[in-house]
Coordinates of C-alpha atoms in Angstrom, one line a residue:
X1 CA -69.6 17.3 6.9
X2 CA -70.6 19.2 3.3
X3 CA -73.2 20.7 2.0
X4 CA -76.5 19.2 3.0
X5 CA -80.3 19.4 2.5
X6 CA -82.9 21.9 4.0
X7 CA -81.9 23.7 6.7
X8 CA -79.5 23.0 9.3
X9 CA -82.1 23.8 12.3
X10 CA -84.1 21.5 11.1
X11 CA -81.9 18.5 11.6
X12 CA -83.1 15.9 14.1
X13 CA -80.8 16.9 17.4
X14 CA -80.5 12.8 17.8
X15 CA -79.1 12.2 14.1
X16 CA -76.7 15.3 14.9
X17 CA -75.8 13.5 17.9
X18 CA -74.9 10.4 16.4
X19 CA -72.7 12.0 13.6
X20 CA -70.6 14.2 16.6
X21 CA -70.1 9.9 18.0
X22 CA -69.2 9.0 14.5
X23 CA -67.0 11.9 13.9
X24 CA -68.6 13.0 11.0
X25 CA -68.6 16.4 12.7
X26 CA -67.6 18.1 15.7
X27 CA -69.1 19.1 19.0
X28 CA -68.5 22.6 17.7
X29 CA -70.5 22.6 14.0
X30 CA -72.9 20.6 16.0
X31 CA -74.0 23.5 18.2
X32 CA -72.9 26.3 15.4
X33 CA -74.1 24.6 12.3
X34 CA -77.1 22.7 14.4
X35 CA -77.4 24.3 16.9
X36 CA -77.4 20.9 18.7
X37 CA -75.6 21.7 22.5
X38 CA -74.7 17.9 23.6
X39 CA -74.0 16.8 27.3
X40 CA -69.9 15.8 27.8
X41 CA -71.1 12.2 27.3
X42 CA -72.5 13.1 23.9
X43 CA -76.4 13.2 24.4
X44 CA -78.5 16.2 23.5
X45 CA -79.0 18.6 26.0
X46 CA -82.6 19.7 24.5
X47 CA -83.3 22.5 26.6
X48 CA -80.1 24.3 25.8
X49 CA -80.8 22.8 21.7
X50 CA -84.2 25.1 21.9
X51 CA -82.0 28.1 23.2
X52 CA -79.4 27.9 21.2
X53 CA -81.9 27.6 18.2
X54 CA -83.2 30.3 19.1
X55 CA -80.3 32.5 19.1
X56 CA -79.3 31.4 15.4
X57 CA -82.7 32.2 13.8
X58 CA -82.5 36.0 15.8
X59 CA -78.6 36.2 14.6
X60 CA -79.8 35.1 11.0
X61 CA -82.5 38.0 10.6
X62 CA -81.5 40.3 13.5
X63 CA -84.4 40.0 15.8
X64 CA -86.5 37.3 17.3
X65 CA -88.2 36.0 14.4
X66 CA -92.2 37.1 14.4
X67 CA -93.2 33.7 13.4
X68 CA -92.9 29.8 14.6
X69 CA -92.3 27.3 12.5
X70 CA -95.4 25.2 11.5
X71 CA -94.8 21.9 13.2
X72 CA -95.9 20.0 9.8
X73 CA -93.7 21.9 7.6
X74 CA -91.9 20.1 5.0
X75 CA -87.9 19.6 5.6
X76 CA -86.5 20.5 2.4
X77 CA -88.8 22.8 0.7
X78 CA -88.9 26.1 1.9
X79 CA -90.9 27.5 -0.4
X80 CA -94.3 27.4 -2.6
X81 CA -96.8 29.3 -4.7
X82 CA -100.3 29.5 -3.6
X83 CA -102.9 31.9 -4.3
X84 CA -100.2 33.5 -6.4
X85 CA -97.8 34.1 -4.2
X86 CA -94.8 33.0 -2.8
X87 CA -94.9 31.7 0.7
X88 CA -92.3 30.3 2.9
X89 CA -93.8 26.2 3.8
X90 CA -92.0 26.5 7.1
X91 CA -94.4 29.7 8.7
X92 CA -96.7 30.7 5.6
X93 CA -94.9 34.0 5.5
X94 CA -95.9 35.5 2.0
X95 CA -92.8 36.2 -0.2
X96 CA -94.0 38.3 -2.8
X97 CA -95.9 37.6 -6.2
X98 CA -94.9 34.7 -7.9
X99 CA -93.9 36.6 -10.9
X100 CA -91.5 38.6 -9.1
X101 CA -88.4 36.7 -7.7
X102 CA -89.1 36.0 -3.9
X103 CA -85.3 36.6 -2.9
X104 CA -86.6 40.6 -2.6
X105 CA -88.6 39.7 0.0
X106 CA -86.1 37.6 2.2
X107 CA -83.6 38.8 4.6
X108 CA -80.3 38.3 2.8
X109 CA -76.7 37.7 4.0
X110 CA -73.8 38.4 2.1
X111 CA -70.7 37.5 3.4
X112 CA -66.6 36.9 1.5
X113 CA -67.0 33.1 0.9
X114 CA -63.5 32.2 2.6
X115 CA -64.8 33.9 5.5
X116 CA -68.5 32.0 6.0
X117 CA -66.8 28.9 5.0
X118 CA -64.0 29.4 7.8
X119 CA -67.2 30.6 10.4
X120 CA -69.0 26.9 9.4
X121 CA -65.6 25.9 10.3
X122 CA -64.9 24.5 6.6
X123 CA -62.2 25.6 4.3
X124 CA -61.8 27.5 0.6
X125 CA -59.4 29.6 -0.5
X126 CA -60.2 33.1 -1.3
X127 CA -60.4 34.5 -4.8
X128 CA -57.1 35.7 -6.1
X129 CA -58.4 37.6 -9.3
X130 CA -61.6 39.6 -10.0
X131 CA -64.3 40.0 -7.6
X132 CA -64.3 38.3 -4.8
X133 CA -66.8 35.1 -4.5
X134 CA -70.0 35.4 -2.1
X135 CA -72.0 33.3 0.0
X136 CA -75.7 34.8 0.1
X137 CA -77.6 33.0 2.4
X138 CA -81.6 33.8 2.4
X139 CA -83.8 33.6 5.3
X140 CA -87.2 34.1 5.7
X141 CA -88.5 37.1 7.6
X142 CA -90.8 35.2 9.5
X143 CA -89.4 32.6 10.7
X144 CA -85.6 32.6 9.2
X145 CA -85.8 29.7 8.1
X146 CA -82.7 28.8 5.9
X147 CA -84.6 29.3 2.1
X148 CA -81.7 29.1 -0.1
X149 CA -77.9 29.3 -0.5
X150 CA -76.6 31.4 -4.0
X151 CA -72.6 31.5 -4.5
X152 CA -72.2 34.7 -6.7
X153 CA -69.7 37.4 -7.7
X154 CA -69.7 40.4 -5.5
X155 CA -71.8 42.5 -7.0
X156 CA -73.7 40.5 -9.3
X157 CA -77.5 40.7 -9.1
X158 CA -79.3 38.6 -7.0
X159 CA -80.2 35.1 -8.7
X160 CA -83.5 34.8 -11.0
X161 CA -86.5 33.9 -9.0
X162 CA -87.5 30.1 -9.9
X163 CA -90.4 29.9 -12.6
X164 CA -93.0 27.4 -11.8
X165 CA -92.9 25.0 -15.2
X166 CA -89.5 25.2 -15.9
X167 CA -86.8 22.9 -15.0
X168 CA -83.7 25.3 -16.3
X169 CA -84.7 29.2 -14.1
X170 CA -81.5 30.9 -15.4
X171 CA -82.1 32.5 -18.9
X172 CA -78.9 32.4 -21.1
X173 CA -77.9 35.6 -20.6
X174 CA -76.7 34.6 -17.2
X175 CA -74.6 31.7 -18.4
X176 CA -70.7 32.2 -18.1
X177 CA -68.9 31.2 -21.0
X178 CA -65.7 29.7 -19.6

């Protein structure tokens, strides 16, 4: 499997089901990725699904998250402007002003990109020249829901918040000439 859309928790357990029979991916990134635990003949074992939920959302922020997730949020996006302010659309957690870039109010994860990729059990080679290449994943503090994914240089500055009205959020300055 590649990159996908919204988080990875949020993924119907039946669809991840089918594409572990289809061998789009494996029993493993099922339950690792997923967090989708199937039975040995291949159905979701939803119990052990909830659990192991669970345990991804505390490993992503580092606690039990303070917050459920609203049972008519959105799937893929994580995050809007009311009143304002930024809120996650999975728990309503309130992610700073919206003229301030929300990624200073989420939990962040930094980690070699070689390295995450080879944990999500995909592969790139690392950097050979310069500074290495990140993965920063960022999660909501209520809820840790999956909000965004940045690939960056390690350390770069975290990526410009979005600005509501405009289609292009990174100002020139940011653009690498190649």
């Amino acid at each position: 499997g590649g990159g996908g859309l919204g988080d990875p928790l949020r993924r119907d357990p039946s669809l991840v089901a089918r594409d572990v029979a289809n061998d789009f991916v494996s029993p493993g990134v099922a339950r690792d990725v997923y967090g989708v635990v199937l039975d040995p003949l291949g159905a979701v074992d939803l119990e052990a699904t909830k659990i192991r939920r669970a345990e991804i959302r505390a490993a992503r922020i580092g606690k039990q998250p303070p917050r459920e997730i609203a049972e008519n949020a959105p799937l893929f996006s994580p995050l809007a402007i009311e009143g304002g302010d930024w809120h996650c659309t999975q728990c309503g957690e309130v992610l700073g002003s919206a003229t301030q870039n929300w990624r200073d109010h989420a939990i962040v994860a930094e980690t070699e990109i070689s390295e995450r990729f080879q944990e999500l059990r995909s592969q790139v080679r690392p950097r050979q020249d310069g500074d290495p290449v990140v993965m920063r994943e960022h999660y909501c503090p209520g809820c840790a829901s999956s909000m965004s994914v940045d690939i960056s240089l390690a350390g770069s500055s975290l990526a410009p918040q979005s600005r509501p009205g405009v289609i292009d959020p990174f100002p020139e300055s940011l653009i690498l000439n190649s």
